[in-house]
Amino acid sequence: MTANQIFDKLWIEYTKLNPSVQQVYNLFINEGEVVENDHIAFRTFDDERINIDVLSKLFIKAGYIEKGTYHFEAKKLFAKHFELPGNKNAPRVFISQLKTKEFSTYLQQTVTTALESVNQEVYNSDNLIFKGRVWEKPSIKTYNKLREESEYAAWLYVYGFMANHFTVSINSLKKYDSIQKVNELLKSSGFRMNDSGGEIKGSPKELLEQSSIKSEMIKIEFDEGIFEIPGCYYEFARRYPEANGELYSGFIAKSADKIFESTDFYNK
Ligand code: NI
């Protein structure tokens, strides 16, 4: 698969589950903008069957190379980002993994049980990143218990492998050329921003500013019945040039930490 084919397929699954993302996309299109992706992000656990090395395989085959590594201390995450050399418009790929060994025996066992209920062939498949949850139907009780330790783990337990978020490149917008203008447009159109740690994460000085809308509530079939929980979210990023004039291309763990909270549970 080419990079474009991968992103098109991911976009279909992502917008099918999260109709509000398509609404935001359409909002920009109706404003006459061309929407390009700054990056696309995935979540996973650090188990060797499904870790970053496994999820990045399809992108590596499409020509992507590793460009940076990151540690999110508070969230207990390790992440890598990948780029497609020779194509500045290709979205970056950001993949994080939860350091499960730093959590309770309960969390570790829940992850292991879920992973072991699935045939290894599923993890070997090139299509893993499109498959969503590959293990059995989740339990709301388990979801809520995981949330006490890690909202990230709880989200991943329910949704599995898919784009956790796409990110609009503000640098490629014309009329909405600042993160403030983008946020105002979203709020005036009725979308809720993730304001944990402020609406804007990062600063021009750090060469990267990011914001995001809160994940919309999605009806999910659990063992115990249907419950609404947050799905995926949509992110917005503006990059600034480095001393050499080239746009900064990395990520900043310190300022992006709170953006993971876009999928935290909330009351509607
Ligand atoms: Ni992101």
PDB file of C-alpha atoms and ligand atoms in Angstrom:
ATOM      1  CA  MET A   1       0.000   0.000   0.000  1.00  0.00           C
ATOM      2  CA  THR A   2       1.164   3.532  -0.701  1.00  0.00           C
ATOM      3  CA  ALA A   3       1.105   6.123   2.075  1.00  0.00           C
ATOM      4  CA  ASN A   4      -1.955   7.785   0.485  1.00  0.00           C
ATOM      5  CA  GLN A   5      -3.859   4.503   0.351  1.00  0.00           C
ATOM      6  CA  ILE A   6      -3.082   3.872   4.025  1.00  0.00           C
ATOM      7  CA  PHE A   7      -4.304   7.327   5.090  1.00  0.00           C
ATOM      8  CA  ASP A   8      -7.463   7.118   2.967  1.00  0.00           C
ATOM      9  CA  LYS A   9      -8.387   3.799   4.578  1.00  0.00           C
ATOM     10  CA  LEU A  10      -7.639   5.125   8.080  1.00  0.00           C
ATOM     11  CA  TRP A  11      -9.733   8.234   7.400  1.00  0.00           C
ATOM     12  CA  ILE A  12     -12.746   6.128   6.372  1.00  0.00           C
ATOM     13  CA  GLU A  13     -12.674   4.085   9.606  1.00  0.00           C
ATOM     14  CA  TYR A  14     -12.003   7.168  11.724  1.00  0.00           C
ATOM     15  CA  THR A  15     -14.842   9.291  10.332  1.00  0.00           C
ATOM     16  CA  LYS A  16     -17.282   6.371  10.311  1.00  0.00           C
ATOM     17  CA  LEU A  17     -16.816   6.025  14.069  1.00  0.00           C
ATOM     18  CA  ASN A  18     -16.589   9.801  14.768  1.00  0.00           C
ATOM     19  CA  PRO A  19     -19.032  11.763  12.569  1.00  0.00           C
ATOM     20  CA  SER A  20     -18.065  15.050  14.276  1.00  0.00           C
ATOM     21  CA  VAL A  21     -14.614  14.806  12.698  1.00  0.00           C
ATOM     22  CA  GLN A  22     -16.165  14.852   9.238  1.00  0.00           C
ATOM     23  CA  GLN A  23     -18.241  17.884  10.319  1.00  0.00           C
ATOM     24  CA  VAL A  24     -15.084  19.751  11.331  1.00  0.00           C
ATOM     25  CA  TYR A  25     -13.382  18.780   8.075  1.00  0.00           C
ATOM     26  CA  ASN A  26     -16.417  20.020   6.106  1.00  0.00           C
ATOM     27  CA  LEU A  27     -16.388  23.249   8.087  1.00  0.00           C
ATOM     28  CA  PHE A  28     -12.913  24.049   6.741  1.00  0.00           C
ATOM     29  CA  ILE A  29     -13.815  22.960   3.202  1.00  0.00           C
ATOM     30  CA  ASN A  30     -16.899  25.215   3.277  1.00  0.00           C
ATOM     31  CA  GLU A  31     -14.600  28.069   4.306  1.00  0.00           C
ATOM     32  CA  GLY A  32     -12.634  27.451   1.104  1.00  0.00           C
ATOM     33  CA  GLU A  33      -9.673  25.802   2.836  1.00  0.00           C
ATOM     34  CA  VAL A  34      -7.623  22.807   1.683  1.00  0.00           C
ATOM     35  CA  VAL A  35      -7.104  20.470   4.642  1.00  0.00           C
ATOM     36  CA  GLU A  36      -3.732  18.751   4.936  1.00  0.00           C
ATOM     37  CA  ASN A  37      -2.656  16.467   7.750  1.00  0.00           C
ATOM     38  CA  ASP A  38       0.223  17.417  10.021  1.00  0.00           C
ATOM     39  CA  HIS A  39       0.253  13.993  11.650  1.00  0.00           C
ATOM     40  CA  ILE A  40      -1.810  10.932  12.440  1.00  0.00           C
ATOM     41  CA  ALA A  41      -1.516   9.192  15.792  1.00  0.00           C
ATOM     42  CA  PHE A  42      -1.920   5.658  17.113  1.00  0.00           C
ATOM     43  CA  ARG A  43      -1.969   4.199  20.583  1.00  0.00           C
ATOM     44  CA  THR A  44      -0.765   0.786  21.665  1.00  0.00           C
ATOM     45  CA  PHE A  45       0.631  -1.254  24.557  1.00  0.00           C
ATOM     46  CA  ASP A  46       4.343  -2.086  24.890  1.00  0.00           C
ATOM     47  CA  ASP A  47       3.780  -5.825  24.363  1.00  0.00           C
ATOM     48  CA  GLU A  48       6.122  -7.083  21.609  1.00  0.00           C
ATOM     49  CA  ARG A  49       3.165  -8.508  19.634  1.00  0.00           C
ATOM     50  CA  ILE A  50       1.630  -5.068  19.084  1.00  0.00           C
ATOM     51  CA  ASN A  51       4.219  -2.437  20.070  1.00  0.00           C
ATOM     52  CA  ILE A  52       5.414   0.578  18.055  1.00  0.00           C
ATOM     53  CA  ASP A  53       7.712  -1.619  15.952  1.00  0.00           C
ATOM     54  CA  VAL A  54       4.725  -3.740  14.923  1.00  0.00           C
ATOM     55  CA  LEU A  55       2.301  -0.863  14.218  1.00  0.00           C
ATOM     56  CA  SER A  56       4.918   1.061  12.213  1.00  0.00           C
ATOM     57  CA  LYS A  57       5.637  -1.860   9.846  1.00  0.00           C
ATOM     58  CA  LEU A  58       3.120  -0.850   7.177  1.00  0.00           C
ATOM     59  CA  PHE A  59       4.429   2.734   7.173  1.00  0.00           C
ATOM     60  CA  ILE A  60       8.042   1.535   6.919  1.00  0.00           C
ATOM     61  CA  LYS A  61       7.029  -0.568   3.905  1.00  0.00           C
ATOM     62  CA  ALA A  62       5.497   2.574   2.385  1.00  0.00           C
ATOM     63  CA  GLY A  63       8.864   4.376   2.751  1.00  0.00           C
ATOM     64  CA  TYR A  64       8.548   6.035   6.157  1.00  0.00           C
ATOM     65  CA  ILE A  65      11.581   6.340   8.449  1.00  0.00           C
ATOM     66  CA  GLU A  66      11.925   6.921  12.187  1.00  0.00           C
ATOM     67  CA  LYS A  67      12.648  10.567  13.059  1.00  0.00           C
ATOM     68  CA  GLY A  68      12.241  11.064  16.806  1.00  0.00           C
ATOM     69  CA  THR A  69      11.584   9.418  20.173  1.00  0.00           C
ATOM     70  CA  TYR A  70       9.661  10.868  23.133  1.00  0.00           C
ATOM     71  CA  HIS A  71       8.978  10.119  26.780  1.00  0.00           C
ATOM     72  CA  PHE A  72       5.725  11.232  28.417  1.00  0.00           C
ATOM     73  CA  GLU A  73       6.625  10.773  32.089  1.00  0.00           C
ATOM     74  CA  ALA A  74       3.274  11.560  33.741  1.00  0.00           C
ATOM     75  CA  LYS A  75       1.264   9.457  31.280  1.00  0.00           C
ATOM     76  CA  LYS A  76       3.904   6.655  31.324  1.00  0.00           C
ATOM     77  CA  LEU A  77       4.227   6.563  27.570  1.00  0.00           C
ATOM     78  CA  PHE A  78       7.015   6.119  25.095  1.00  0.00           C
ATOM     79  CA  ALA A  79       6.514   7.347  21.520  1.00  0.00           C
ATOM     80  CA  LYS A  80       8.195   7.563  18.125  1.00  0.00           C
ATOM     81  CA  HIS A  81       7.449   9.668  15.103  1.00  0.00           C
ATOM     82  CA  PHE A  82       8.020   8.738  11.475  1.00  0.00           C
ATOM     83  CA  GLU A  83       8.296  10.758   8.263  1.00  0.00           C
ATOM     84  CA  LEU A  84       8.264  10.042   4.548  1.00  0.00           C
ATOM     85  CA  PRO A  85      11.561  11.388   3.138  1.00  0.00           C
ATOM     86  CA  GLY A  86      11.288  13.468  -0.006  1.00  0.00           C
ATOM     87  CA  ASN A  87       7.631  14.303   0.572  1.00  0.00           C
ATOM     88  CA  LYS A  88       7.126  17.309   2.816  1.00  0.00           C
ATOM     89  CA  ASN A  89       3.329  17.119   2.456  1.00  0.00           C
ATOM     90  CA  ALA A  90       3.077  13.541   3.701  1.00  0.00           C
ATOM     91  CA  PRO A  91       1.659  13.458   7.241  1.00  0.00           C
ATOM     92  CA  ARG A  92       3.983  12.483  10.059  1.00  0.00           C
ATOM     93  CA  VAL A  93       3.029   9.271  11.856  1.00  0.00           C
ATOM     94  CA  PHE A  94       3.103   9.386  15.650  1.00  0.00           C
ATOM     95  CA  ILE A  95       2.843   6.115  17.590  1.00  0.00           C
ATOM     96  CA  SER A  96       2.865   5.904  21.377  1.00  0.00           C
ATOM     97  CA  GLN A  97       2.903   2.837  23.615  1.00  0.00           C
ATOM     98  CA  LEU A  98       1.866   2.504  27.249  1.00  0.00           C
ATOM     99  CA  LYS A  99       4.617   1.294  29.600  1.00  0.00           C
ATOM    100  CA  THR A 100       2.409  -1.383  31.150  1.00  0.00           C
ATOM    101  CA  LYS A 101       5.059  -2.590  33.621  1.00  0.00           C
ATOM    102  CA  GLU A 102       4.730   0.721  35.463  1.00  0.00           C
ATOM    103  CA  PHE A 103       1.073  -0.024  36.248  1.00  0.00           C
ATOM    104  CA  SER A 104      -0.790  -2.390  38.590  1.00  0.00           C
ATOM    105  CA  THR A 105      -0.911  -6.158  38.246  1.00  0.00           C
ATOM    106  CA  TYR A 106      -4.615  -5.711  37.430  1.00  0.00           C
ATOM    107  CA  LEU A 107      -3.873  -3.525  34.390  1.00  0.00           C
ATOM    108  CA  GLN A 108      -1.061  -5.796  33.214  1.00  0.00           C
ATOM    109  CA  GLN A 109      -3.207  -8.900  33.534  1.00  0.00           C
ATOM    110  CA  THR A 110      -6.146  -7.284  31.740  1.00  0.00           C
ATOM    111  CA  VAL A 111      -3.881  -6.411  28.809  1.00  0.00           C
ATOM    112  CA  THR A 112      -2.282  -9.868  28.732  1.00  0.00           C
ATOM    113  CA  THR A 113      -5.653 -11.639  28.872  1.00  0.00           C
ATOM    114  CA  ALA A 114      -7.010  -9.513  26.005  1.00  0.00           C
ATOM    115  CA  LEU A 115      -3.892 -10.073  23.896  1.00  0.00           C
ATOM    116  CA  GLU A 116      -3.817 -13.809  24.506  1.00  0.00           C
ATOM    117  CA  SER A 117      -7.431 -14.263  23.446  1.00  0.00           C
ATOM    118  CA  VAL A 118      -6.363 -13.449  19.880  1.00  0.00           C
ATOM    119  CA  ASN A 119      -4.520 -15.628  17.383  1.00  0.00           C
ATOM    120  CA  GLN A 120      -0.948 -14.469  16.675  1.00  0.00           C
ATOM    121  CA  GLU A 121      -1.783 -14.296  12.930  1.00  0.00           C
ATOM    122  CA  VAL A 122      -3.936 -11.239  13.628  1.00  0.00           C
ATOM    123  CA  TYR A 123      -0.898  -9.417  15.031  1.00  0.00           C
ATOM    124  CA  ASN A 124       1.246 -10.478  12.062  1.00  0.00           C
ATOM    125  CA  SER A 125      -1.253  -9.035   9.593  1.00  0.00           C
ATOM    126  CA  ASP A 126      -0.307  -5.924   7.614  1.00  0.00           C
ATOM    127  CA  ASN A 127      -3.883  -4.752   8.209  1.00  0.00           C
ATOM    128  CA  LEU A 128      -3.617  -4.624  12.001  1.00  0.00           C
ATOM    129  CA  ILE A 129      -3.747  -0.793  12.068  1.00  0.00           C
ATOM    130  CA  PHE A 130      -7.206  -0.855  10.447  1.00  0.00           C
ATOM    131  CA  LYS A 131      -8.706  -3.612  12.573  1.00  0.00           C
ATOM    132  CA  GLY A 132      -9.899  -1.675  15.610  1.00  0.00           C
ATOM    133  CA  ARG A 133     -10.370  -3.849  18.690  1.00  0.00           C
ATOM    134  CA  VAL A 134      -9.270  -7.407  17.880  1.00  0.00           C
ATOM    135  CA  TRP A 135     -10.080  -8.951  21.263  1.00  0.00           C
ATOM    136  CA  GLU A 136     -13.482  -9.870  22.691  1.00  0.00           C
ATOM    137  CA  LYS A 137     -16.307  -7.465  23.565  1.00  0.00           C
ATOM    138  CA  PRO A 138     -15.169  -5.181  26.403  1.00  0.00           C
ATOM    139  CA  SER A 139     -16.677  -4.921  29.870  1.00  0.00           C
ATOM    140  CA  ILE A 140     -17.763  -1.490  31.178  1.00  0.00           C
ATOM    141  CA  LYS A 141     -16.582  -2.553  34.618  1.00  0.00           C
ATOM    142  CA  THR A 142     -13.083  -3.240  33.298  1.00  0.00           C
ATOM    143  CA  TYR A 143     -13.142   0.014  31.274  1.00  0.00           C
ATOM    144  CA  ASN A 144     -14.005   2.033  34.388  1.00  0.00           C
ATOM    145  CA  LYS A 145     -11.421   0.252  36.494  1.00  0.00           C
ATOM    146  CA  LEU A 146      -8.688   0.868  33.899  1.00  0.00           C
ATOM    147  CA  ARG A 147      -9.671   4.549  33.808  1.00  0.00           C
ATOM    148  CA  GLU A 148      -8.702   4.909  37.463  1.00  0.00           C
ATOM    149  CA  GLU A 149      -5.098   4.229  36.455  1.00  0.00           C
ATOM    150  CA  SER A 150      -4.919   5.284  32.822  1.00  0.00           C
ATOM    151  CA  GLU A 151      -7.558   6.818  30.553  1.00  0.00           C
ATOM    152  CA  TYR A 152      -5.215   5.891  27.701  1.00  0.00           C
ATOM    153  CA  ALA A 153      -5.338   2.193  28.631  1.00  0.00           C
ATOM    154  CA  ALA A 154      -9.127   2.305  28.958  1.00  0.00           C
ATOM    155  CA  TRP A 155      -9.520   3.907  25.522  1.00  0.00           C
ATOM    156  CA  LEU A 156      -7.190   1.387  23.914  1.00  0.00           C
ATOM    157  CA  TYR A 157      -8.945  -1.550  25.598  1.00  0.00           C
ATOM    158  CA  VAL A 158     -12.210  -0.515  23.910  1.00  0.00           C
ATOM    159  CA  TYR A 159     -11.059   0.799  20.512  1.00  0.00           C
ATOM    160  CA  GLY A 160      -7.810  -1.025  19.717  1.00  0.00           C
ATOM    161  CA  PHE A 161      -6.012  -0.236  16.467  1.00  0.00           C
ATOM    162  CA  MET A 162      -7.160   2.762  14.486  1.00  0.00           C
ATOM    163  CA  ALA A 163      -6.200   6.414  14.086  1.00  0.00           C
ATOM    164  CA  ASN A 164      -6.647   7.939  17.552  1.00  0.00           C
ATOM    165  CA  HIS A 165      -6.543  11.345  15.869  1.00  0.00           C
ATOM    166  CA  PHE A 166      -5.795  13.072  12.609  1.00  0.00           C
ATOM    167  CA  THR A 167      -4.289  16.551  12.862  1.00  0.00           C
ATOM    168  CA  VAL A 168      -5.069  19.491  10.603  1.00  0.00           C
ATOM    169  CA  SER A 169      -1.965  21.403   9.528  1.00  0.00           C
ATOM    170  CA  ILE A 170      -2.731  25.063  10.286  1.00  0.00           C
ATOM    171  CA  ASN A 171       0.313  26.005   8.195  1.00  0.00           C
ATOM    172  CA  SER A 172      -1.557  24.824   5.098  1.00  0.00           C
ATOM    173  CA  LEU A 173      -4.700  26.887   5.863  1.00  0.00           C
ATOM    174  CA  LYS A 174      -5.075  30.336   4.290  1.00  0.00           C
ATOM    175  CA  LYS A 175      -7.830  32.246   6.108  1.00  0.00           C
ATOM    176  CA  TYR A 176      -7.432  30.424   9.433  1.00  0.00           C
ATOM    177  CA  ASP A 177      -3.693  30.982   9.713  1.00  0.00           C
ATOM    178  CA  SER A 178      -3.403  30.994  13.519  1.00  0.00           C
ATOM    179  CA  ILE A 179      -4.366  28.474  16.177  1.00  0.00           C
ATOM    180  CA  GLN A 180      -6.486  31.181  17.877  1.00  0.00           C
ATOM    181  CA  LYS A 181      -8.554  31.675  14.691  1.00  0.00           C
ATOM    182  CA  VAL A 182      -8.996  27.919  14.316  1.00  0.00           C
ATOM    183  CA  ASN A 183     -10.128  27.540  17.939  1.00  0.00           C
ATOM    184  CA  GLU A 184     -12.600  30.437  17.590  1.00  0.00           C
ATOM    185  CA  LEU A 185     -14.103  28.878  14.455  1.00  0.00           C
ATOM    186  CA  LEU A 186     -14.512  25.525  16.226  1.00  0.00           C
ATOM    187  CA  LYS A 187     -16.052  27.016  19.363  1.00  0.00           C
ATOM    188  CA  SER A 188     -18.437  29.268  17.446  1.00  0.00           C
ATOM    189  CA  SER A 189     -19.542  26.164  15.509  1.00  0.00           C
ATOM    190  CA  GLY A 190     -20.383  24.365  18.766  1.00  0.00           C
ATOM    191  CA  PHE A 191     -17.363  22.096  19.239  1.00  0.00           C
ATOM    192  CA  ARG A 192     -15.858  21.591  22.694  1.00  0.00           C
ATOM    193  CA  MET A 193     -12.138  22.183  23.050  1.00  0.00           C
ATOM    194  CA  ASN A 194      -9.907  20.097  25.293  1.00  0.00           C
ATOM    195  CA  ASP A 195      -8.899  22.850  27.733  1.00  0.00           C
ATOM    196  CA  SER A 196      -6.842  20.737  30.137  1.00  0.00           C
ATOM    197  CA  GLY A 197      -3.652  22.752  30.585  1.00  0.00           C
ATOM    198  CA  GLY A 198      -5.148  25.566  28.468  1.00  0.00           C
ATOM    199  CA  GLU A 199      -6.704  25.429  25.007  1.00  0.00           C
ATOM    200  CA  ILE A 200      -3.338  25.862  23.300  1.00  0.00           C
ATOM    201  CA  LYS A 201      -0.535  23.437  24.105  1.00  0.00           C
ATOM    202  CA  GLY A 202       2.980  24.644  23.291  1.00  0.00           C
ATOM    203  CA  SER A 203       4.040  28.090  22.069  1.00  0.00           C
ATOM    204  CA  PRO A 204       5.740  29.815  19.134  1.00  0.00           C
ATOM    205  CA  LYS A 205       8.946  29.721  21.184  1.00  0.00           C
ATOM    206  CA  GLU A 206       8.711  25.924  21.341  1.00  0.00           C
ATOM    207  CA  LEU A 207       8.043  26.028  17.563  1.00  0.00           C
ATOM    208  CA  LEU A 208       4.841  23.998  17.882  1.00  0.00           C
ATOM    209  CA  GLU A 209       1.320  24.915  19.003  1.00  0.00           C
ATOM    210  CA  GLN A 210      -1.443  22.331  19.213  1.00  0.00           C
ATOM    211  CA  SER A 211      -5.101  22.227  20.197  1.00  0.00           C
ATOM    212  CA  SER A 212      -7.867  19.658  19.919  1.00  0.00           C
ATOM    213  CA  ILE A 213     -11.577  19.150  20.281  1.00  0.00           C
ATOM    214  CA  LYS A 214     -12.782  16.722  22.913  1.00  0.00           C
ATOM    215  CA  SER A 215     -13.673  13.279  21.595  1.00  0.00           C
ATOM    216  CA  GLU A 216     -17.385  12.939  20.955  1.00  0.00           C
ATOM    217  CA  MET A 217     -19.381  10.421  22.968  1.00  0.00           C
ATOM    218  CA  ILE A 218     -19.908   7.144  21.095  1.00  0.00           C
ATOM    219  CA  LYS A 219     -22.372   4.377  21.903  1.00  0.00           C
ATOM    220  CA  ILE A 220     -20.379   1.192  22.480  1.00  0.00           C
ATOM    221  CA  GLU A 221     -21.700  -2.300  23.007  1.00  0.00           C
ATOM    222  CA  PHE A 222     -20.185  -3.675  26.207  1.00  0.00           C
ATOM    223  CA  ASP A 223     -20.754  -7.044  27.864  1.00  0.00           C
ATOM    224  CA  GLU A 224     -23.172  -5.355  30.241  1.00  0.00           C
ATOM    225  CA  GLY A 225     -25.079  -3.379  27.579  1.00  0.00           C
ATOM    226  CA  ILE A 226     -24.676  -0.159  25.602  1.00  0.00           C
ATOM    227  CA  PHE A 227     -22.819   2.773  27.195  1.00  0.00           C
ATOM    228  CA  GLU A 228     -21.555   6.089  25.820  1.00  0.00           C
ATOM    229  CA  ILE A 229     -17.836   6.769  26.109  1.00  0.00           C
ATOM    230  CA  PRO A 230     -15.434   9.190  24.336  1.00  0.00           C
ATOM    231  CA  GLY A 231     -14.214   8.097  20.895  1.00  0.00           C
ATOM    232  CA  CYS A 232     -11.443   9.682  18.831  1.00  0.00           C
ATOM    233  CA  TYR A 233     -10.647  13.378  18.515  1.00  0.00           C
ATOM    234  CA  TYR A 234      -9.411  15.875  15.919  1.00  0.00           C
ATOM    235  CA  GLU A 235      -6.264  17.908  16.485  1.00  0.00           C
ATOM    236  CA  PHE A 236      -4.842  21.142  15.035  1.00  0.00           C
ATOM    237  CA  ALA A 237      -1.156  22.004  14.810  1.00  0.00           C
ATOM    238  CA  ARG A 238       0.825  25.042  13.799  1.00  0.00           C
ATOM    239  CA  ARG A 239       4.582  24.781  13.281  1.00  0.00           C
ATOM    240  CA  TYR A 240       7.187  27.555  13.328  1.00  0.00           C
ATOM    241  CA  PRO A 241      10.535  27.729  11.507  1.00  0.00           C
ATOM    242  CA  GLU A 242      13.819  26.789  13.163  1.00  0.00           C
ATOM    243  CA  ALA A 243      16.933  28.984  12.850  1.00  0.00           C
ATOM    244  CA  ASN A 244      17.699  27.371   9.459  1.00  0.00           C
ATOM    245  CA  GLY A 245      14.318  28.502   8.105  1.00  0.00           C
ATOM    246  CA  GLU A 246      12.874  24.976   7.959  1.00  0.00           C
ATOM    247  CA  LEU A 247       9.659  24.312   9.879  1.00  0.00           C
ATOM    248  CA  TYR A 248      10.241  22.438  13.127  1.00  0.00           C
ATOM    249  CA  SER A 249       9.131  18.863  12.466  1.00  0.00           C
ATOM    250  CA  GLY A 250       9.236  17.117  15.856  1.00  0.00           C
ATOM    251  CA  PHE A 251       6.956  16.914  18.879  1.00  0.00           C
ATOM    252  CA  ILE A 252       7.334  18.290  22.409  1.00  0.00           C
ATOM    253  CA  ALA A 253       6.489  15.782  25.099  1.00  0.00           C
ATOM    254  CA  LYS A 254       6.202  18.348  27.883  1.00  0.00           C
ATOM    255  CA  SER A 255       3.628  20.563  26.195  1.00  0.00           C
ATOM    256  CA  ALA A 256       1.739  17.783  24.409  1.00  0.00           C
ATOM    257  CA  ASP A 257       1.207  15.733  27.563  1.00  0.00           C
ATOM    258  CA  LYS A 258      -2.268  17.156  28.233  1.00  0.00           C
ATOM    259  CA  ILE A 259      -3.444  16.593  24.680  1.00  0.00           C
ATOM    260  CA  PHE A 260      -3.770  12.867  25.463  1.00  0.00           C
ATOM    261  CA  GLU A 261      -6.610  13.908  27.793  1.00  0.00           C
ATOM    262  CA  SER A 262      -8.809  14.660  24.775  1.00  0.00           C
ATOM    263  CA  THR A 263     -10.197  11.122  25.093  1.00  0.00           C
ATOM    264  CA  ASP A 264     -10.782  11.308  28.883  1.00  0.00           C
ATOM    265  CA  PHE A 265     -14.255  10.409  30.078  1.00  0.00           C
ATOM    266  CA  TYR A 266     -16.570  13.373  30.698  1.00  0.00           C
ATOM    267  CA  ASN A 267     -20.220  14.022  31.396  1.00  0.00           C
ATOM    268  CA  LYS A 268     -22.081  15.389  28.387  1.00  0.00           C
TER     269      LYS A 268
HETATM  270 NI    NI B   1      -1.171  14.606  17.978  1.00  0.00          NI
END
